[in-house]
Amino acid sequence: GAVVSQHPSWVICKSGTSVKIECRSLDFQATTMFWYRQFPKQSLMLMATSNEGSKATYEQGVEKDKFLINHASLTLSTLTVTSAHPEDSSFYICSAKEYGGNQPQHFGDGTRLSIL
Amino acid sequence: AQKITQTQPGMFVQEKEAVTLDCTYDTSDPSYGLFWYKQPSSGEMIFLIYQGSYDQQNATEGRYSLNFQKARKSANLVISASQLGDSAMYFCAMREALYGGATNKLIFGTGTLLAVQP
């Protein structure tokens, strides 16, 4: 089946640092990738949608300058949390899908980010 | 109005029994897809099953089946012969405008936490 690799799985860092999270589709070409944030015991909150080679589309309320998304190839997207603060601590999870409306999103294993 | 509604925040089921997780949806688009995902405590989201709005038959994948009732706008997930490893959070999701102009976004429900008891 389709595999999406997300790295790192767990990050602890100091307030003010920037953190980059990678999302790779290992065995398929991901025309679209998504970045979600999930708070404990809640559903996934879509942050942004990115299509390969174009700028990401951010959901309302998500700061573009805070959460930088790059989707430079059909197999790699990155999310950079810039100048992270404790309120940015969360579970971040990416997904990727092939072209086609009936294709499912395949998710990475997520990244637990803790800002101290 | 909520696009995806999962009314059961949590459920218990005995091992080896079947369980139904409810999902209702709201859309005016004739072309849509419904997805179910499983999220264990470790956090990963696992795709389980898909049902397209034009599909004539209910989707099945192993022990998972989808009870699709289009007129009632419901897409309940049925898990047969529950196993301890089925204990997880289950999310129902919908994608609208499947063909032509698709946004590709999934709209998720709030999830149902299933606990399988031995």
mmCIF file of C-alpha atoms in Angstrom:
data_model
loop_
_atom_site.group_PDB
_atom_site.id
_atom_site.type_symbol
_atom_site.label_atom_id
_atom_site.label_comp_id
_atom_site.label_asym_id
_atom_site.label_seq_id
_atom_site.Cartn_x
_atom_site.Cartn_y
_atom_site.Cartn_z
ATOM 1 C CA GLY A 1 0.000 0.000 0.000
ATOM 2 C CA ALA A 2 0.880 3.657 -0.240
ATOM 3 C CA VAL A 3 3.463 4.732 2.321
ATOM 4 C CA VAL A 4 4.052 8.204 3.662
ATOM 5 C CA SER A 5 7.088 8.833 5.822
ATOM 6 C CA GLN A 6 7.147 11.738 8.253
ATOM 7 C CA HIS A 7 10.250 12.815 10.093
ATOM 8 C CA PRO A 8 11.019 13.497 12.869
ATOM 9 C CA SER A 9 8.453 11.681 14.950
ATOM 10 C CA TRP A 10 9.231 13.658 18.090
ATOM 11 C CA VAL A 11 10.890 17.019 18.651
ATOM 12 C CA ILE A 12 11.651 18.929 21.826
ATOM 13 C CA CYS A 13 13.258 22.328 21.429
ATOM 14 C CA LYS A 14 13.638 25.702 23.042
ATOM 15 C CA SER A 15 11.310 28.598 22.469
ATOM 16 C CA GLY A 16 12.407 30.770 19.563
ATOM 17 C CA THR A 17 13.948 28.062 17.435
ATOM 18 C CA SER A 18 12.629 26.955 14.072
ATOM 19 C CA VAL A 19 11.649 23.369 13.433
ATOM 20 C CA LYS A 20 11.396 21.633 10.072
ATOM 21 C CA ILE A 21 9.208 18.583 9.532
ATOM 22 C CA GLU A 22 9.520 16.456 6.399
ATOM 23 C CA CYS A 23 6.816 14.467 4.680
ATOM 24 C CA ARG A 24 7.714 12.012 1.925
ATOM 25 C CA SER A 25 5.589 9.756 -0.244
ATOM 26 C CA LEU A 26 7.746 6.673 -0.690
ATOM 27 C CA ASP A 27 6.021 4.667 -3.394
ATOM 28 C CA PHE A 28 3.714 7.056 -5.225
ATOM 29 C CA GLN A 29 3.669 10.540 -6.679
ATOM 30 C CA ALA A 30 1.836 12.931 -4.408
ATOM 31 C CA THR A 31 0.273 15.672 -6.479
ATOM 32 C CA THR A 32 -1.231 17.112 -3.325
ATOM 33 C CA MET A 33 0.006 17.134 0.245
ATOM 34 C CA PHE A 34 -1.748 18.330 3.357
ATOM 35 C CA TRP A 35 -0.614 19.490 6.763
ATOM 36 C CA TYR A 36 -2.798 19.031 9.817
ATOM 37 C CA ARG A 37 -2.563 19.910 13.455
ATOM 38 C CA GLN A 38 -4.259 17.830 16.118
ATOM 39 C CA PHE A 39 -4.849 18.743 19.744
ATOM 40 C CA PRO A 40 -5.375 15.993 22.323
ATOM 41 C CA LYS A 41 -8.686 14.174 21.970
ATOM 42 C CA GLN A 42 -9.733 16.342 19.058
ATOM 43 C CA SER A 43 -10.147 15.874 15.351
ATOM 44 C CA LEU A 44 -7.597 16.905 12.747
ATOM 45 C CA MET A 45 -7.464 20.567 11.862
ATOM 46 C CA LEU A 46 -6.325 21.248 8.298
ATOM 47 C CA MET A 47 -3.627 23.899 8.207
ATOM 48 C CA ALA A 48 -2.765 24.023 4.525
ATOM 49 C CA THR A 49 -2.954 22.243 1.192
ATOM 50 C CA SER A 50 0.012 22.204 -1.130
ATOM 51 C CA ASN A 51 0.250 21.186 -4.756
ATOM 52 C CA GLU A 52 3.631 20.344 -6.189
ATOM 53 C CA GLY A 53 5.380 23.368 -7.620
ATOM 54 C CA SER A 54 2.910 25.968 -6.416
ATOM 55 C CA LYS A 55 2.307 27.969 -3.285
ATOM 56 C CA ALA A 56 0.413 26.376 -0.450
ATOM 57 C CA THR A 57 -3.188 27.314 0.257
ATOM 58 C CA TYR A 58 -3.599 28.092 3.931
ATOM 59 C CA GLU A 59 -6.776 27.691 5.920
ATOM 60 C CA GLN A 60 -8.304 30.696 7.589
ATOM 61 C CA GLY A 61 -6.524 31.630 10.777
ATOM 62 C CA VAL A 62 -3.265 29.857 9.935
ATOM 63 C CA GLU A 63 -0.296 32.213 9.754
ATOM 64 C CA LYS A 64 1.623 31.789 6.526
ATOM 65 C CA ASP A 65 4.773 33.362 7.905
ATOM 66 C CA LYS A 66 4.653 31.177 10.973
ATOM 67 C CA PHE A 67 4.096 27.878 9.215
ATOM 68 C CA LEU A 68 6.176 27.782 6.040
ATOM 69 C CA ILE A 69 5.260 25.029 3.616
ATOM 70 C CA ASN A 70 7.342 23.916 0.679
ATOM 71 C CA HIS A 71 6.325 21.252 -1.840
ATOM 72 C CA ALA A 72 9.226 21.216 -4.234
ATOM 73 C CA SER A 73 8.785 17.741 -5.666
ATOM 74 C CA LEU A 74 6.123 15.093 -6.137
ATOM 75 C CA THR A 75 7.471 13.144 -3.191
ATOM 76 C CA LEU A 76 8.480 15.742 -0.615
ATOM 77 C CA SER A 77 6.800 18.493 1.347
ATOM 78 C CA THR A 78 8.194 20.305 4.362
ATOM 79 C CA LEU A 79 6.589 22.300 7.147
ATOM 80 C CA THR A 80 8.770 24.757 9.018
ATOM 81 C CA VAL A 81 7.479 26.170 12.276
ATOM 82 C CA THR A 82 9.378 29.439 12.550
ATOM 83 C CA SER A 83 10.325 30.965 15.893
ATOM 84 C CA ALA A 84 8.338 28.308 17.709
ATOM 85 C CA HIS A 85 6.722 29.086 21.050
ATOM 86 C CA PRO A 86 5.063 26.849 23.652
ATOM 87 C CA GLU A 87 1.625 27.474 22.144
ATOM 88 C CA ASP A 88 2.869 25.831 18.944
ATOM 89 C CA SER A 89 3.324 22.554 20.814
ATOM 90 C CA SER A 90 1.053 20.022 19.194
ATOM 91 C CA PHE A 91 0.820 16.892 17.071
ATOM 92 C CA TYR A 92 1.454 17.718 13.415
ATOM 93 C CA ILE A 93 0.542 15.181 10.758
ATOM 94 C CA CYS A 94 0.943 15.260 7.014
ATOM 95 C CA SER A 95 -0.873 13.391 4.307
ATOM 96 C CA ALA A 96 -0.407 12.858 0.609
ATOM 97 C CA LYS A 97 -2.616 11.766 -2.226
ATOM 98 C CA GLU A 98 -2.282 10.861 -5.853
ATOM 99 C CA TYR A 99 -4.218 12.597 -8.574
ATOM 100 C CA GLY A 100 -7.890 11.638 -8.632
ATOM 101 C CA GLY A 101 -10.952 12.599 -6.628
ATOM 102 C CA ASN A 102 -11.499 9.099 -5.316
ATOM 103 C CA GLN A 103 -7.934 8.629 -4.093
ATOM 104 C CA PRO A 104 -7.576 8.505 -0.309
ATOM 105 C CA GLN A 105 -5.143 10.632 1.625
ATOM 106 C CA HIS A 106 -2.341 8.549 3.086
ATOM 107 C CA PHE A 107 -0.968 9.855 6.334
ATOM 108 C CA GLY A 108 2.447 9.992 7.877
ATOM 109 C CA ASP A 109 2.927 8.848 11.454
ATOM 110 C CA GLY A 110 2.879 12.405 12.766
ATOM 111 C CA THR A 111 5.326 14.591 14.672
ATOM 112 C CA ARG A 112 4.902 15.424 18.338
ATOM 113 C CA LEU A 113 6.344 18.900 18.814
ATOM 114 C CA SER A 114 7.086 20.188 22.290
ATOM 115 C CA ILE A 115 8.401 23.719 22.731
ATOM 116 C CA LEU A 116 9.898 24.485 26.119
ATOM 117 C CA ALA B 1 -24.294 22.986 9.845
ATOM 118 C CA GLN B 2 -21.799 20.230 10.454
ATOM 119 C CA LYS B 3 -20.686 18.547 7.271
ATOM 120 C CA ILE B 4 -19.727 15.314 9.011
ATOM 121 C CA THR B 5 -21.375 14.197 12.233
ATOM 122 C CA GLN B 6 -20.242 11.356 14.444
ATOM 123 C CA THR B 7 -22.662 11.212 17.341
ATOM 124 C CA GLN B 8 -20.869 8.548 19.385
ATOM 125 C CA PRO B 9 -17.919 10.007 21.300
ATOM 126 C CA GLY B 10 -17.076 6.583 22.692
ATOM 127 C CA MET B 11 -18.179 2.973 22.454
ATOM 128 C CA PHE B 12 -17.448 -0.367 24.060
ATOM 129 C CA VAL B 13 -17.683 -3.689 22.264
ATOM 130 C CA GLN B 14 -16.912 -7.237 23.343
ATOM 131 C CA GLU B 15 -14.146 -9.040 21.528
ATOM 132 C CA LYS B 16 -15.424 -11.099 18.571
ATOM 133 C CA GLU B 17 -18.657 -9.124 18.331
ATOM 134 C CA ALA B 18 -19.595 -6.746 15.518
ATOM 135 C CA VAL B 19 -19.849 -3.013 16.070
ATOM 136 C CA THR B 20 -21.316 -0.154 14.048
ATOM 137 C CA LEU B 21 -19.852 3.330 14.149
ATOM 138 C CA ASP B 22 -22.244 6.017 12.972
ATOM 139 C CA CYS B 23 -21.519 8.768 10.486
ATOM 140 C CA THR B 24 -23.916 11.173 8.832
ATOM 141 C CA TYR B 25 -22.975 13.815 6.317
ATOM 142 C CA ASP B 26 -24.388 16.908 4.721
ATOM 143 C CA THR B 27 -23.673 17.983 1.166
ATOM 144 C CA SER B 28 -25.545 19.303 -1.837
ATOM 145 C CA ASP B 29 -22.854 18.073 -4.205
ATOM 146 C CA PRO B 30 -23.919 14.979 -6.193
ATOM 147 C CA SER B 31 -20.341 13.778 -6.464
ATOM 148 C CA TYR B 32 -18.600 13.030 -3.186
ATOM 149 C CA GLY B 33 -16.569 10.396 -1.449
ATOM 150 C CA LEU B 34 -16.680 9.080 2.086
ATOM 151 C CA PHE B 35 -13.630 7.737 3.913
ATOM 152 C CA TRP B 36 -13.004 6.054 7.232
ATOM 153 C CA TYR B 37 -9.710 6.279 9.087
ATOM 154 C CA LYS B 38 -8.432 4.587 12.236
ATOM 155 C CA GLN B 39 -6.110 6.380 14.634
ATOM 156 C CA PRO B 40 -4.526 4.183 17.341
ATOM 157 C CA SER B 41 -3.023 5.731 20.447
ATOM 158 C CA SER B 42 0.336 5.904 18.666
ATOM 159 C CA GLY B 43 -1.120 8.632 16.445
ATOM 160 C CA GLU B 44 -0.863 7.433 12.867
ATOM 161 C CA MET B 45 -3.934 7.685 10.658
ATOM 162 C CA ILE B 46 -4.741 4.465 8.855
ATOM 163 C CA PHE B 47 -7.027 4.485 5.818
ATOM 164 C CA LEU B 48 -9.703 1.795 6.141
ATOM 165 C CA ILE B 49 -12.362 2.078 3.478
ATOM 166 C CA TYR B 50 -13.812 4.322 0.769
ATOM 167 C CA GLN B 51 -17.324 4.770 -0.656
ATOM 168 C CA GLY B 52 -18.098 6.925 -3.672
ATOM 169 C CA SER B 53 -21.479 8.580 -4.004
ATOM 170 C CA TYR B 54 -22.101 6.847 -7.323
ATOM 171 C CA ASP B 55 -21.018 3.417 -6.158
ATOM 172 C CA GLN B 56 -23.886 0.972 -6.462
ATOM 173 C CA GLN B 57 -22.667 -1.453 -3.850
ATOM 174 C CA ASN B 58 -21.556 -0.956 -0.275
ATOM 175 C CA ALA B 59 -17.788 -0.991 0.093
ATOM 176 C CA THR B 60 -16.106 -3.855 1.936
ATOM 177 C CA GLU B 61 -12.478 -4.365 2.980
ATOM 178 C CA GLY B 62 -11.849 -7.481 5.006
ATOM 179 C CA ARG B 63 -13.590 -7.091 8.364
ATOM 180 C CA TYR B 64 -14.657 -3.548 7.496
ATOM 181 C CA SER B 65 -17.803 -2.733 5.601
ATOM 182 C CA LEU B 66 -19.573 0.503 4.961
ATOM 183 C CA ASN B 67 -23.345 0.668 5.338
ATOM 184 C CA PHE B 68 -24.049 3.413 2.806
ATOM 185 C CA GLN B 69 -27.587 4.801 2.888
ATOM 186 C CA LYS B 70 -27.562 7.635 0.413
ATOM 187 C CA ALA B 71 -31.097 8.890 0.980
ATOM 188 C CA ARG B 72 -30.438 9.131 4.708
ATOM 189 C CA LYS B 73 -26.965 10.577 4.116
ATOM 190 C CA SER B 74 -25.352 8.053 6.369
ATOM 191 C CA ALA B 75 -22.161 6.058 5.951
ATOM 192 C CA ASN B 76 -21.785 3.850 8.990
ATOM 193 C CA LEU B 77 -18.692 1.709 9.461
ATOM 194 C CA VAL B 78 -19.278 -1.888 10.494
ATOM 195 C CA ILE B 79 -16.418 -3.839 12.037
ATOM 196 C CA SER B 80 -17.097 -7.559 12.241
ATOM 197 C CA ALA B 81 -15.478 -9.923 14.737
ATOM 198 C CA SER B 82 -13.845 -7.174 16.804
ATOM 199 C CA GLN B 83 -10.279 -7.689 17.945
ATOM 200 C CA LEU B 84 -8.393 -6.055 20.793
ATOM 201 C CA GLY B 85 -6.237 -4.292 18.226
ATOM 202 C CA ASP B 86 -9.309 -2.511 16.900
ATOM 203 C CA SER B 87 -9.312 -0.262 19.962
ATOM 204 C CA ALA B 88 -8.652 3.189 18.546
ATOM 205 C CA MET B 89 -10.224 6.454 17.489
ATOM 206 C CA TYR B 90 -12.194 6.225 14.248
ATOM 207 C CA PHE B 91 -12.786 9.196 11.975
ATOM 208 C CA CYS B 92 -15.306 9.553 9.187
ATOM 209 C CA ALA B 93 -14.389 12.018 6.439
ATOM 210 C CA MET B 94 -15.875 13.403 3.238
ATOM 211 C CA ARG B 95 -14.497 14.903 0.070
ATOM 212 C CA GLU B 96 -16.860 16.920 -2.123
ATOM 213 C CA ALA B 97 -16.737 17.639 -5.860
ATOM 214 C CA LEU B 98 -14.870 14.458 -6.684
ATOM 215 C CA TYR B 99 -14.661 15.044 -10.404
ATOM 216 C CA GLY B 100 -13.866 18.432 -11.772
ATOM 217 C CA GLY B 101 -13.016 21.311 -9.476
ATOM 218 C CA ALA B 102 -12.166 19.044 -6.593
ATOM 219 C CA THR B 103 -10.545 20.836 -3.712
ATOM 220 C CA ASN B 104 -9.067 17.541 -2.545
ATOM 221 C CA LYS B 105 -9.768 18.546 1.054
ATOM 222 C CA LEU B 106 -11.165 16.033 3.474
ATOM 223 C CA ILE B 107 -13.702 17.183 6.021
ATOM 224 C CA PHE B 108 -13.359 15.145 9.201
ATOM 225 C CA GLY B 109 -15.860 14.279 11.859
ATOM 226 C CA THR B 110 -15.039 14.539 15.546
ATOM 227 C CA GLY B 111 -14.297 10.851 15.849
ATOM 228 C CA THR B 112 -15.513 7.878 17.879
ATOM 229 C CA LEU B 113 -13.277 6.199 20.439
ATOM 230 C CA LEU B 114 -13.781 2.445 20.299
ATOM 231 C CA ALA B 115 -12.692 0.221 23.149
ATOM 232 C CA VAL B 116 -12.729 -3.526 22.569
ATOM 233 C CA GLN B 117 -13.098 -5.522 25.773
ATOM 234 C CA PRO B 118 -11.757 -9.063 26.203
#
